[in-house]
Amino acid sequence: MTRAAETDFPTADSLSATDQARLTSGRDFWTTESAGGLPSIMLTDGPHGLRKQEGAADHLGLSGSVPATCFPPAVGLAQTWNPALAERIGAAVGAEARAAEVSVVLGPGVNLKRSPLGGRNFEYFSEDPYLAGVLGTAWVRGIQAQGVGASLKHFAANNQETDRMRVSSDIDERTLHELYLRAFRRIVRDGQPWTVMCAYNKINGVYAAQNRELLTTILREEWGFEGLVVSDWGAVADRVASLAAGLDLTMPSPGTASDDAVAAAVADGTLDPAALAASAGRVIDLVARTAAGRQNPPAIADLDAHHALAREAAEQAIVLLRNDDDLLPLSDESESVAVIGYFAEDLRYQGGGSSHVNATRVEAPLDELCSFVPGELLFAQGYTVDGSGDAEELRSSAVFQAGQADSVVLFLGLGERQESEGFDRADLELPADQLALAEAVVAANPNTVVVLSHGGALRLAPLTAPAVLDCGLLGQAGGSAIAATLFGKVNPSGRLAETLPVRLADTPAYLSFPGEHGHVVYGEGIHVGYRWYDARDLDVEFPFGHGLSYTEFEYRDLVVTTSDDGLTVELTVTNLGPYDGREVVQVYVGVDGSAVARAPRELKGFASVDLGVGRSQQICLTVARDDLAYWDTRVHGFVVEGGTYRVEVGASSRDIRLTDTVGVDGDELSIPFTLDSTIGELMATPAGAQALGDLAGQMFGDAAGGDALGVDLGALLGSIPIGRLADFSGGAFPRAVIEQLVDQANSATDSRRTASDSSSGVSAE
């Protein structure tokens, strides 16, 4: 597909190899090269807000950036479980990007949270590919509707910061496709991002930037990606090899010597000239696409409206983890409230590193609480995040204030010294001084609410406070969202997008993260996140999807039906409690007795519903048939297994309210029998059983139907490859006879399939 003809821009074929090479690398840190009349465009960091550097870009792209709205980063946005909200935020970021003459924003990040220790987890949505894919698709649609391109990242298996530019993510085929590529696949197919950013790391020993199977076979040929592949900044180790693999744009600029080397590779036959021309053409297409976007009405960056949107997102992102004895919401008649903690004054609202946004304004919870506390508001800092100050004195002052108040709001969390891009965390702990403070404050005043700000999962077992709000990272409007939630002006409705474990040793990747000697083995396979805890029946502190409310919701009247397109799930939800509220209904699917390893349940659908007190609403969710499929390594593709599917609907992965079962027809597989096929595999199919006939009886006589020597001979024979019968038969069944038997089984299978397809009106493939 080319859009160059729609403009006065050149086509790739009209350019020399030298100019084509120039177009496939950056001009500087943030802009593309211009050649042959093609203008340069700017790419900048994102995605929770625009990070456009002021003035000339420095060598590392780390200098100050222009003011922009800081929305909740992915860790916070994911806790809303609200795709419509994600799309609106994408549109707002797109409007600010257009106003700043930025053509592509680098996001969203949709890599899975394989380990809770991942230093960049705050930039990623979830441990679940379905949730990450749905939210990522919505964000992409929002920004690209503004005429600004998204850059889906980091493709693929970029799940740690340790040795991130060299490490090989060693993943088996099924796990790679079923878990780590699945969110990317959904977003490419449903959202068609204008660009995809390849990751730094290797996948099974091959750099992502040089991985032709990843960038061409899977991304373009199988998924139908139409856009441009750009490198992560500095990810290209061999530019010629990367171009050959399907990477189009190397960023930042590697210099003119690199361009000359690419042109020389074309001249000497090392690089196919068609590969270079194709990449240059995709750069031209991207520039043309962004030029068309700028022809739309001028973007208006309404920063007041965007701040209000950031507040709405923050309100929906807050998760009420615990609320013993209904301590929350706090009373409007409280005579005094003690607010304690450094983060009450200086809220941690975004992550550290390349996505750091220069917020247009930032709300401090302490300031916002002043308008909610009806009586006296007391404050104590309690701790520092940089190790300065006298910890005992700070703690003593905070405990004194706690003892004087009716209730306490204690702000705890992680600062950028504990988590940031560039390094992985060593543990899941809150800082020791904060834990000591929390213990002392709760002892002084049991009516203590803990408010948590952090980008990665925490071990919360040491916290004994009766009420806990998990805020993740809320963006620049987090202060007012927290205050309104504490006092019941907002009913919390956020849900965890990752499991909070009891201890680090329980986590799926505990024994293999972050790897060693340049390799990290994904030994947990498909059991990532809640899949792991459920499969092993492990206790967790708070499960995936968990979140309480100030009201109560009833689920009833579940009806599940099947069609060729998948499942339709219908139910009714009623608000039985005293507050208006939003409920996030979650649909999980499991297959008991599956022929392959599976998690007990997997998220396959969700919906949020706003309900006033006493109101009911019928909800209808569709689970696409494609989402029921697992990756079958025999056919190297997704397959829907036939059988009985268990459909569970609930308020979290471990708060299942309704369950039903439904039969699903499986996909017809064409897996030819070979001499390596076992007797059991042949006997499991009508065609194979017919072809085998009474062969076992001829070989083993009466023993074939019973036990011999204390073993189940049938089970023993079932595991033997059919080709080995020539050895076991003592020559009675030559190899040629067995080969003929296998051919008969394959012919019978093909005949049955053709007859079945013909009777159903489906053409056989």
Coordinates of C-alpha atoms in Angstrom, one line a residue, residues 187-572:
I187 CA -4.0 -4.4 18.4
V188 CA -2.5 -4.8 14.9
R189 CA -5.6 -6.5 13.6
D190 CA -8.2 -4.3 15.3
G191 CA -6.4 -1.0 15.5
Q192 CA -3.8 -1.0 12.7
P193 CA -1.2 1.2 14.4
W194 CA 0.8 3.3 12.0
T195 CA 4.0 2.0 13.4
V196 CA 5.3 -0.8 15.6
M197 CA 8.5 -0.4 17.6
C198 CA 10.8 -3.4 17.8
A199 CA 12.3 -4.3 21.2
Y200 CA 16.0 -4.2 22.3
N201 CA 16.2 -7.8 23.4
K202 CA 16.7 -11.0 21.5
I203 CA 14.1 -13.6 21.1
N204 CA 15.4 -17.2 21.2
G205 CA 18.9 -15.8 20.3
V206 CA 17.9 -13.4 17.5
Y207 CA 17.7 -9.7 18.1
A208 CA 14.1 -8.5 17.6
A209 CA 15.5 -5.9 15.2
Q210 CA 16.9 -8.7 13.0
N211 CA 14.2 -11.2 13.5
R212 CA 12.6 -11.8 10.1
E213 CA 10.0 -14.3 11.4
L214 CA 8.8 -11.7 13.9
L215 CA 8.9 -8.5 11.8
T216 CA 7.9 -10.0 8.4
T217 CA 6.4 -13.5 8.6
I218 CA 4.3 -12.9 11.7
L219 CA 3.7 -9.2 11.8
R220 CA 3.1 -8.5 8.1
E221 CA 2.2 -11.8 6.4
E222 CA 0.2 -13.5 9.1
W223 CA -1.3 -10.4 10.9
G224 CA -1.7 -8.1 8.0
F225 CA 0.3 -5.1 9.4
E226 CA 0.3 -2.3 6.9
G227 CA 2.6 0.2 8.7
L228 CA 6.2 0.9 9.5
V229 CA 8.5 -0.9 11.9
V230 CA 10.7 1.5 13.8
S231 CA 13.5 0.4 16.1
D232 CA 13.6 1.2 19.8
W233 CA 16.2 3.9 20.3
G234 CA 19.6 2.3 19.9
A235 CA 18.2 -1.2 19.3
V236 CA 19.9 -1.8 15.9
A237 CA 23.1 -3.8 16.1
D238 CA 23.4 -4.5 12.4
R239 CA 21.4 -2.2 10.1
V240 CA 21.8 -4.2 6.9
A241 CA 20.5 -7.4 8.7
S242 CA 17.7 -5.4 10.2
L243 CA 16.5 -4.0 6.9
A244 CA 16.6 -7.5 5.4
A245 CA 14.5 -8.7 8.3
G246 CA 11.8 -6.1 7.8
L247 CA 12.8 -3.2 10.1
D248 CA 12.2 0.1 8.2
L249 CA 13.4 3.0 10.3
T250 CA 16.5 3.0 12.6
M251 CA 16.3 5.6 15.4
P252 CA 18.0 7.7 16.4
S253 CA 20.3 8.8 13.6
P254 CA 23.3 6.4 13.4
G255 CA 25.2 8.9 11.1
T256 CA 25.9 9.2 7.4
A257 CA 28.5 6.5 7.5
S258 CA 25.7 4.0 8.4
D259 CA 23.7 5.2 5.4
D260 CA 26.7 4.8 3.1
A261 CA 27.1 1.2 4.4
V262 CA 23.5 0.4 3.5
A263 CA 23.9 1.8 0.0
A264 CA 27.1 -0.2 -0.4
A265 CA 25.4 -3.4 0.7
V266 CA 22.8 -2.9 -2.0
A267 CA 25.6 -2.3 -4.6
D268 CA 27.5 -5.4 -3.7
G269 CA 24.5 -7.7 -3.4
T270 CA 24.6 -8.1 0.4
L271 CA 21.2 -6.4 0.7
D272 CA 18.3 -7.0 -1.7
P273 CA 17.5 -3.6 -3.3
A274 CA 13.8 -4.5 -3.0
A275 CA 14.0 -4.7 0.7
L276 CA 15.6 -1.3 1.0
A277 CA 13.0 0.2 -1.4
A278 CA 10.2 -1.4 0.5
S279 CA 11.4 0.2 3.8
A280 CA 12.0 3.6 2.2
G281 CA 8.5 3.3 0.7
R282 CA 7.0 2.7 4.2
V283 CA 8.7 5.8 5.5
I284 CA 7.3 7.8 2.7
D285 CA 3.8 6.4 3.4
L286 CA 4.1 7.3 7.1
V287 CA 5.1 10.9 6.2
A288 CA 2.2 11.1 3.8
R289 CA -0.2 9.7 6.4
T290 CA 0.8 12.3 8.9
A291 CA 0.6 15.1 6.3
A292 CA -2.9 14.0 5.6
G293 CA -3.6 14.2 9.4
R294 CA -2.4 17.7 9.5
Q295 CA -4.9 18.7 6.8
N296 CA -7.7 18.1 9.3
P297 CA -9.0 21.1 11.3
P298 CA -6.2 22.5 13.6
A299 CA -5.9 20.6 16.8
I300 CA -7.0 22.5 19.9
A301 CA -5.2 21.3 23.0
D302 CA -7.8 22.2 25.6
L303 CA -5.6 21.7 28.7
D304 CA -8.4 22.4 31.2
A305 CA -10.6 19.8 29.5
H306 CA -7.7 17.4 29.4
H307 CA -7.0 17.9 33.1
A308 CA -10.6 17.1 33.9
L309 CA -10.3 13.9 31.8
A310 CA -7.1 13.0 33.7
R311 CA -9.1 13.4 36.9
E312 CA -11.9 11.2 35.6
A313 CA -9.4 8.5 34.7
A314 CA -7.7 8.8 38.1
E315 CA -11.0 8.4 39.9
Q316 CA -11.8 5.2 38.0
A317 CA -8.3 3.9 38.5
I318 CA -8.3 3.8 42.3
V319 CA -8.8 0.3 43.7
L320 CA -10.3 -0.2 47.1
L321 CA -8.3 -3.3 48.3
R322 CA -9.6 -3.5 51.8
N323 CA -12.4 -1.8 53.8
D324 CA -12.9 -3.6 57.2
D325 CA -15.9 -2.5 59.1
D326 CA -16.7 0.1 56.4
L327 CA -14.1 2.5 57.6
L328 CA -14.4 4.2 54.2
P329 CA -15.8 6.6 53.2
L330 CA -14.7 9.0 55.9
S331 CA -17.4 11.0 57.6
D332 CA -18.2 14.5 56.6
E333 CA -18.5 15.2 60.3
S334 CA -15.0 14.2 61.4
E335 CA -13.7 16.6 63.9
S336 CA -10.1 15.9 62.9
V337 CA -8.1 14.0 60.3
A338 CA -4.4 13.3 60.4
V339 CA -2.8 13.2 57.0
I340 CA 0.6 11.5 57.2
G341 CA 3.3 10.8 54.6
Y342 CA 5.7 12.4 52.2
F343 CA 3.5 11.5 49.2
A344 CA 0.6 13.4 50.6
E345 CA 2.5 16.6 49.8
D346 CA 4.4 15.4 46.8
L347 CA 2.4 12.6 45.2
R348 CA 4.2 10.0 43.1
Y349 CA 2.0 10.2 40.0
Q350 CA 4.1 8.9 37.1
G351 CA 7.1 6.7 36.4
G352 CA 10.7 7.6 35.9
G353 CA 12.6 7.4 32.6
S354 CA 11.8 8.1 29.0
S355 CA 8.1 8.5 29.5
H356 CA 8.4 11.2 32.2
V357 CA 5.9 14.0 31.3
N358 CA 6.3 17.7 32.3
A359 CA 2.8 18.0 33.7
T360 CA 0.8 21.2 33.1
R361 CA -0.3 21.2 36.7
V362 CA -0.1 18.7 39.6
E363 CA -2.6 18.3 42.4
A364 CA -1.3 17.5 45.9
P365 CA -3.6 15.3 48.0
L366 CA -2.9 17.4 51.1
D367 CA -4.1 20.5 49.4
E368 CA -7.2 18.8 48.0
L369 CA -8.1 17.2 51.3
C370 CA -8.4 20.7 52.9
S371 CA -11.7 21.2 51.2
F372 CA -13.1 17.9 52.3
V373 CA -12.0 17.7 56.0
P374 CA -14.8 19.5 58.0
G375 CA -12.8 19.9 61.1
E376 CA -9.1 20.1 61.9
L377 CA -6.6 18.7 59.4
L378 CA -3.3 17.7 61.0
F379 CA -0.2 16.8 58.9
A380 CA 3.1 15.1 59.5
Q381 CA 5.7 14.1 56.9
G382 CA 6.5 10.8 58.5
Y383 CA 9.4 9.8 56.3
T384 CA 11.5 11.0 53.3
V385 CA 12.2 9.3 50.0
D386 CA 15.9 10.3 49.8
G387 CA 17.1 9.1 53.2
S388 CA 17.4 12.6 54.6
G389 CA 16.1 13.7 57.9
D390 CA 15.9 11.9 61.3
A391 CA 13.7 8.9 60.7
E392 CA 12.9 8.5 64.4
E393 CA 11.9 12.1 64.9
L394 CA 9.7 12.0 61.7
R395 CA 8.0 8.9 62.9
S396 CA 7.5 10.1 66.4
S397 CA 5.9 13.3 65.2
A398 CA 3.6 11.4 62.9
V399 CA 2.5 8.9 65.6
F400 CA 1.7 11.8 67.9
Q401 CA -0.5 13.5 65.3
A402 CA -2.2 10.1 64.6
G403 CA -3.1 9.8 68.2
Q404 CA -4.8 13.2 68.3
A405 CA -7.1 12.6 65.3
D406 CA -10.5 10.8 64.7
S407 CA -9.0 9.1 61.7
V408 CA -5.7 8.9 59.8
V409 CA -4.9 8.9 56.1
L410 CA -1.4 7.4 55.7
F411 CA 0.3 7.9 52.3
L412 CA 2.9 5.2 51.4
G413 CA 4.6 4.1 48.3
L414 CA 7.7 3.8 46.1
G415 CA 9.7 6.7 44.8
E416 CA 11.8 6.8 41.6
R417 CA 14.8 5.6 43.6
Q418 CA 12.9 2.3 44.2
E419 CA 11.6 1.8 40.7
S420 CA 12.3 3.3 37.3
E421 CA 13.1 2.5 33.7
G422 CA 16.7 1.2 33.5
F423 CA 16.7 -1.3 36.4
D424 CA 14.6 -4.0 37.8
R425 CA 13.5 -4.1 41.4
A426 CA 15.1 -6.4 43.9
D427 CA 12.0 -7.2 46.0
L428 CA 8.3 -6.4 46.4
E429 CA 8.7 -4.5 49.7
L430 CA 7.7 -1.1 50.8
P431 CA 10.7 0.8 52.3
A432 CA 11.4 -0.4 55.8
D433 CA 11.0 3.1 57.4
Q434 CA 7.5 3.3 55.9
L435 CA 6.5 -0.1 57.2
A436 CA 7.7 0.8 60.7
L437 CA 5.8 4.0 60.5
A438 CA 2.6 2.2 59.4
E439 CA 2.8 -0.2 62.3
A440 CA 3.3 2.6 64.8
V441 CA 0.5 4.7 63.3
V442 CA -2.1 1.9 63.3
A443 CA -1.2 1.1 66.9
A444 CA -1.8 4.7 67.8
N445 CA -5.0 5.0 65.8
P446 CA -6.8 1.9 64.5
N447 CA -8.9 4.1 62.2
T448 CA -6.1 4.3 59.6
V449 CA -6.5 4.3 55.9
V450 CA -3.4 3.6 53.8
V451 CA -3.1 5.2 50.3
L452 CA -0.6 3.5 48.1
S453 CA 1.3 5.1 45.2
H454 CA 3.6 2.8 43.1
G455 CA 4.3 1.5 39.7
G456 CA 4.9 -2.2 40.4
A457 CA 3.2 -4.8 42.6
L458 CA 3.9 -4.7 46.3
R459 CA 3.9 -7.2 49.1
L460 CA 1.1 -5.9 51.4
A461 CA 1.0 -8.6 54.0
P462 CA 2.8 -6.4 56.6
L463 CA 0.1 -3.7 56.4
T464 CA -2.5 -4.1 59.1
A465 CA -4.5 -1.0 58.4
P466 CA -8.3 -1.8 58.1
A467 CA -8.7 0.2 54.8
V468 CA -6.3 0.3 51.8
L469 CA -6.6 2.3 48.6
D470 CA -4.3 1.2 45.8
C471 CA -3.7 4.1 43.4
G472 CA -1.0 2.8 41.2
L473 CA 0.1 5.9 39.5
L474 CA -2.7 8.4 38.9
G475 CA -1.3 11.2 36.7
Q476 CA -1.4 14.9 37.4
A477 CA -5.0 15.0 38.8
G478 CA -4.5 12.2 41.3
G479 CA -4.7 14.5 44.3
S480 CA -8.4 15.4 43.9
A481 CA -9.3 11.9 42.8
I482 CA -7.9 10.5 46.1
A483 CA -9.6 13.1 48.2
A484 CA -13.0 12.7 46.6
T485 CA -12.7 8.9 47.0
L486 CA -11.7 9.0 50.6
F487 CA -14.8 11.1 51.5
G488 CA -17.3 9.2 49.3
K489 CA -17.8 11.8 46.6
V490 CA -16.4 9.2 44.2
N491 CA -17.3 5.5 44.7
P492 CA -14.1 3.5 44.0
S493 CA -14.5 1.2 41.0
G494 CA -10.9 0.3 39.9
R495 CA -9.8 -3.3 39.5
L496 CA -6.3 -4.8 39.8
A497 CA -4.7 -5.5 36.4
E498 CA -2.1 -7.8 38.1
T499 CA -2.1 -10.2 41.0
L500 CA -0.6 -9.0 44.3
P501 CA 1.2 -12.1 45.7
V502 CA 1.7 -13.1 49.3
R503 CA 5.4 -13.3 48.8
L504 CA 8.0 -13.0 46.0
A505 CA 8.8 -16.7 46.1
D506 CA 5.3 -17.5 44.9
T507 CA 5.6 -15.5 41.7
P508 CA 5.7 -17.4 38.4
A509 CA 9.2 -16.3 37.2
Y510 CA 10.8 -16.4 40.7
L511 CA 13.4 -19.0 39.7
S512 CA 14.2 -17.7 36.3
F513 CA 14.1 -13.9 36.5
P514 CA 16.1 -12.0 35.2
G515 CA 18.3 -14.8 33.9
E516 CA 22.0 -15.1 33.6
H517 CA 24.8 -14.9 31.0
G518 CA 22.7 -13.2 28.4
H519 CA 19.7 -15.5 28.6
V520 CA 16.4 -15.6 30.5
V521 CA 14.3 -18.7 30.3
Y522 CA 10.5 -18.3 30.4
G523 CA 10.2 -21.5 32.4
E524 CA 6.7 -20.8 33.7
G525 CA 5.4 -21.2 30.1
I526 CA 1.8 -20.2 29.6
H527 CA 1.2 -19.8 33.3
V528 CA 1.8 -16.1 33.7
G529 CA 0.1 -14.0 36.4
Y530 CA -3.2 -15.3 37.8
R531 CA -2.9 -18.4 35.5
W532 CA 0.1 -19.5 37.7
Y533 CA -1.5 -18.9 41.0
D534 CA -4.8 -20.6 40.0
A535 CA -3.0 -23.6 38.4
R536 CA -1.0 -24.2 41.6
D537 CA -3.9 -23.3 44.0
L538 CA -1.7 -20.7 45.7
D539 CA -3.0 -18.1 48.1
V540 CA -2.6 -14.5 47.0
E541 CA -2.9 -11.3 48.9
F542 CA -5.3 -9.8 46.3
P543 CA -6.3 -11.5 43.1
F544 CA -6.3 -10.3 39.5
G545 CA -9.4 -8.2 38.9
H546 CA -10.0 -7.5 42.6
G547 CA -11.6 -4.2 43.7
L548 CA -14.2 -3.4 46.3
S549 CA -16.9 -0.7 46.3
Y550 CA -18.9 1.4 48.8
T551 CA -22.0 -0.3 47.4
E552 CA -23.0 -3.9 46.7
F553 CA -23.8 -5.5 43.4
E554 CA -25.8 -8.7 42.7
Y555 CA -25.3 -10.9 39.7
R556 CA -28.1 -13.2 38.4
D557 CA -29.7 -14.9 35.4
L558 CA -26.6 -16.0 33.6
V559 CA -27.3 -17.4 30.1
V560 CA -24.5 -18.6 27.8
T561 CA -25.1 -19.5 24.1
T562 CA -22.9 -20.5 21.3
S563 CA -22.6 -19.6 17.7
D564 CA -20.1 -19.8 14.9
D565 CA -18.6 -16.5 16.1
G566 CA -18.1 -17.6 19.7
L567 CA -20.0 -17.2 22.9
T568 CA -22.7 -14.8 24.0
V569 CA -22.8 -14.2 27.7
E570 CA -25.9 -12.5 29.2
L571 CA -26.7 -11.7 32.8
T572 CA -28.3 -9.0 35.0

